[in-house]
Amino acid sequence: MQFDIVTIFPRMIEAGLAEGILARAIQRDLFRVRVRDLRDFTDDRHRTVDDVPYGGGPGMVLKPEPLFRAVDAIRHDAGEPQAVVLVSPHGRQFTQAEAARLASLDRVTILCGRYEGIDDRVREGLATEELSIGDYVLSGGELPALVIIDAVARLLPGVVGDEDSVAGDSFSRGLLDFPHFTRPAEYKDLKVPDVLVSGHHGEIRKWRKRRALALTLSRRPELLAGAELDMEEQEILRELMEEQKGAAHGRD
Ligand code: SAH
């Protein structure tokens, strides 16, 4: 899989990919990221990428031509990208399901906005989709692009050493992950749950399922509607919901 990122701050993207499992995966050529400096696609001496907004008002707007040319260059080098993503607060919310969808593609281009935003003709005539990483406004699209690359890359074969770890991550099956503990078994009066120390694998598996379900039920119940649960989990969920009802009655 190859990502092509168009930005006025290439070093932000490079820095975000320089550490940890993403850096290792890139070294092992499990996926590629090619960063394009938007200024390389300008045609004036000052390498101008922005201009004042039509209609007046504060701030600057990214000009359309350099972005169209950058995507032309990407097409020329490696063929038509399967998705040209514009990161924007107006986009559809980026989720684990969106990450899985992008992970099934071979070539994804991401366009990073700056300033007040991008000339809207880029959305209309160049981008194939718009994605937002959440309901807040950042100063540029570089962090959103890194968020997308990170979430997608984790799903590519071999990037995360142990694939079970990805399968158990929060959201992958519509559940939050269970809580994790490591040594020491007791620290400042805070104890690791006995069952985890017991070495009893059946009990541990059941405890983890129960905690993942209880956590999801109390914090993000809306996720359960789309969750893929096995028989044991369905049974545990029924019990938890009964307990919840019982507790609510107790309060009446
Ligand atoms: N004036 C715009 C915000 C521009 S922020 C508005 O109010 O909608 C500048 C750039 O940062 C955007 O063009 C976009 O590329 C990026 N950006 C900011 N917040 C984002 C978010 N939540 N998700 C994705 N991209 C975002």
XYZ file of C-alpha atoms and ligand atoms in Angstrom:
278
model
C 0.000 0.000 0.000
C 1.210 3.508 -0.760
C 0.076 6.793 0.745
C 0.803 10.036 -1.099
C 0.533 13.042 1.189
C 0.340 16.593 -0.135
C 1.316 19.240 2.418
C 3.158 22.517 2.882
C 4.923 20.950 5.914
C 6.517 17.677 4.718
C 8.706 17.486 7.808
C 5.647 17.214 10.080
C 4.592 14.048 8.275
C 8.140 12.650 8.208
C 8.595 13.308 11.936
C 5.344 11.529 12.731
C 6.515 8.414 10.896
C 10.051 8.357 12.249
C 9.432 6.334 15.435
C 7.893 3.100 16.616
C 6.067 0.410 14.689
C 5.257 2.684 11.740
C 8.941 3.523 11.213
C 9.822 -0.166 11.436
C 7.088 -1.159 9.000
C 8.245 1.467 6.488
C 11.820 0.216 6.796
C 10.574 -3.301 6.100
C 8.623 -1.946 3.109
C 5.272 -3.167 4.469
C 3.785 0.115 3.257
C 5.080 3.346 1.723
C 4.488 6.992 2.374
C 5.518 9.507 -0.235
C 5.309 13.114 0.898
C 4.902 15.877 -1.688
C 5.666 19.471 -0.886
C 2.794 21.574 -2.207
C 5.242 24.387 -2.938
C 6.939 22.228 -5.590
C 3.753 22.595 -7.638
C 3.587 26.391 -7.651
C 4.656 28.428 -10.670
C 5.829 31.741 -9.246
C 9.127 32.840 -7.810
C 7.737 33.052 -4.280
C 6.231 29.565 -4.460
C 2.860 30.949 -3.371
C 0.321 28.391 -2.155
C -2.327 30.699 -0.679
C -4.328 33.796 -1.510
C -6.941 36.095 0.034
C -10.547 34.853 0.111
C -13.034 36.037 -2.513
C -15.699 38.049 -0.743
C -13.293 39.250 1.924
C -12.886 38.191 5.511
C -9.985 37.023 7.633
C -7.322 34.446 6.837
C -5.902 32.946 3.683
C -7.100 30.110 1.468
C -5.012 27.405 -0.238
C -5.063 28.007 -4.007
C -6.488 25.247 -6.187
C -3.861 24.969 -8.974
C -0.915 23.583 -6.927
C -3.173 20.901 -5.421
C -4.532 19.833 -8.824
C -0.971 19.724 -10.187
C 0.281 17.705 -7.194
C -2.393 15.056 -7.765
C -1.552 15.047 -11.507
C 2.055 14.310 -10.544
C 0.924 11.472 -8.267
C -1.177 10.022 -11.133
C 1.745 10.379 -13.506
C 4.189 8.576 -11.158
C 2.030 5.721 -10.007
C -1.359 5.702 -11.685
C -4.784 6.757 -10.496
C -5.102 6.833 -6.687
C -8.121 4.822 -5.489
C -9.021 7.517 -2.994
C -8.133 11.209 -2.865
C -8.965 12.148 0.701
C -9.414 15.743 1.712
C -9.024 16.019 5.475
C -11.515 18.560 6.742
C -13.748 19.237 9.750
C -16.675 19.006 7.278
C -15.864 15.400 6.395
C -17.447 12.139 7.401
C -16.114 11.001 10.774
C -13.007 8.816 10.506
C -13.637 5.557 12.421
C -12.082 2.102 12.741
C -14.474 0.942 9.985
C -13.197 3.732 7.701
C -9.636 2.690 8.544
C -10.445 -0.901 7.532
C -11.970 0.318 4.273
C -8.870 2.374 3.390
C -6.591 -0.528 4.401
C -8.153 -2.586 1.594
C -6.926 -0.072 -1.025
C -3.465 0.037 -2.630
C -3.081 3.750 -3.194
C -4.478 6.522 -1.048
C -3.729 10.209 -1.502
C -4.321 12.646 1.364
C -4.538 16.407 0.857
C -3.692 18.513 3.932
C -5.386 21.873 4.306
C -4.002 24.919 6.132
C -5.100 28.465 7.019
C -8.872 29.057 6.639
C -9.061 25.992 4.459
C -8.784 24.989 0.814
C -10.446 26.523 -2.246
C -13.719 24.581 -2.408
C -13.144 23.533 -6.031
C -10.583 21.033 -4.684
C -13.411 19.301 -2.816
C -15.684 19.529 -5.843
C -13.308 18.580 -8.625
C -10.349 16.712 -7.136
C -11.101 14.946 -3.852
C -13.072 11.698 -3.937
C -13.983 11.958 -0.250
C -13.680 14.156 2.844
C -12.758 12.789 6.264
C -12.747 14.501 9.664
C -10.889 13.096 12.666
C -13.291 14.676 15.166
C -15.376 17.689 16.089
C -12.579 20.155 16.762
C -10.526 22.444 14.554
C -6.792 21.963 14.066
C -4.458 24.365 12.327
C -3.678 21.962 9.526
C -4.351 18.611 7.932
C -0.966 17.075 8.803
C -1.989 15.631 12.173
C -5.255 14.243 10.709
C -3.231 12.666 7.861
C -0.909 11.033 10.402
C -3.876 9.800 12.427
C -5.312 8.168 9.303
C -1.979 6.656 8.203
C -1.378 5.243 11.697
C -4.831 3.687 12.093
C -4.765 2.225 8.560
C -1.176 0.939 8.736
C -1.876 -0.999 11.971
C -4.375 -3.069 9.979
C -1.913 -4.042 7.227
C -0.472 -7.550 7.495
C 2.767 -7.720 9.498
C 2.793 -4.102 10.720
C 1.738 -4.971 14.272
C 3.787 -8.021 15.244
C 0.940 -9.980 16.809
C -2.232 -9.913 14.709
C -4.322 -11.042 17.667
C -3.410 -7.780 19.290
C -5.067 -5.819 16.455
C -8.115 -8.104 16.450
C -8.579 -7.437 20.183
C -8.162 -3.667 19.950
C -11.042 -1.378 20.855
C -13.661 -0.934 18.073
C -12.386 -3.809 15.944
C -15.402 -5.952 16.894
C -17.548 -3.135 18.238
C -16.237 -3.535 21.790
C -13.831 -1.537 23.906
C -10.693 -3.476 24.853
C -10.442 -5.040 28.333
C -8.074 -3.415 30.884
C -4.425 -4.499 30.814
C -2.012 -5.035 33.722
C 1.645 -5.960 34.074
C 4.047 -6.627 36.979
C 4.256 -5.880 39.859
C 1.083 -7.593 41.131
C 0.743 -4.987 43.847
C 1.845 -1.354 43.723
C 1.003 1.424 46.212
C -1.931 -0.638 47.538
C -3.237 -1.042 43.970
C -3.711 -4.706 43.163
C -3.900 -6.592 39.891
C -7.183 -8.582 39.861
C -6.556 -12.037 41.416
C -7.947 -13.944 38.448
C -5.217 -12.574 36.145
C -2.494 -13.754 38.524
C -4.174 -17.158 38.964
C -2.902 -18.622 35.692
C -6.355 -20.124 35.059
C -6.761 -19.494 31.339
C -10.466 -20.241 31.073
C -11.281 -17.887 33.937
C -8.979 -15.200 32.551
C -10.637 -15.345 29.134
C -14.059 -15.038 30.708
C -12.981 -12.180 32.987
C -11.592 -10.273 29.995
C -14.770 -10.751 27.986
C -16.834 -9.597 30.958
C -14.719 -6.500 31.526
C -14.720 -5.562 27.827
C -18.505 -5.939 27.707
C -19.093 -4.110 31.010
C -16.848 -1.255 29.910
C -18.590 -0.963 26.553
C -22.041 -1.169 28.172
C -21.279 1.600 30.668
C -19.215 3.931 28.477
C -20.284 3.336 24.867
C -23.544 1.331 24.840
C -24.296 2.488 21.274
C -21.364 0.378 20.029
C -23.062 -2.837 21.173
C -25.733 -2.582 18.476
C -23.105 -3.361 15.821
C -20.861 -5.650 17.892
C -19.994 -9.179 16.763
C -20.384 -11.291 19.919
C -19.824 -15.017 20.375
C -22.275 -17.149 22.406
C -20.358 -16.700 25.643
C -20.257 -12.934 25.194
C -23.985 -12.771 24.410
C -24.656 -14.666 27.634
C -22.370 -12.378 29.669
C -24.011 -9.307 28.138
C -27.466 -10.611 29.126
C -26.225 -11.059 32.698
C -24.723 -7.584 32.781
C -27.937 -6.026 31.511
C -29.963 -7.939 34.119
C -27.594 -6.654 36.817
C -27.999 -3.141 35.472
C -31.793 -3.450 35.593
C -31.596 -4.861 39.101
C -29.439 -1.932 40.208
C -31.859 0.560 38.624
C -34.777 -1.074 40.501
C -32.775 -0.898 43.699
C -32.552 2.848 43.263
C -36.315 3.338 42.687
N -12.071 27.229 8.521
C -12.171 25.801 8.587
C -11.026 25.176 9.396
C -9.731 25.221 8.712
S -8.486 24.430 9.645
C -13.466 25.421 9.259
O -13.865 26.128 10.191
O -14.070 24.410 8.894
C -7.238 24.159 8.440
C -7.137 22.757 7.891
O -6.876 21.841 8.936
C -8.377 22.217 7.202
O -8.426 22.631 5.854
C -8.188 20.715 7.328
O -7.368 20.206 6.289
C -7.426 20.576 8.634
N -8.297 20.187 9.762
C -8.606 20.943 10.831
N -9.399 20.284 11.691
C -9.600 19.050 11.170
C -10.334 17.904 11.595
N -11.044 17.896 12.728
N -10.309 16.820 10.799
C -9.620 16.814 9.642
N -8.922 17.873 9.192
C -8.897 18.978 9.930
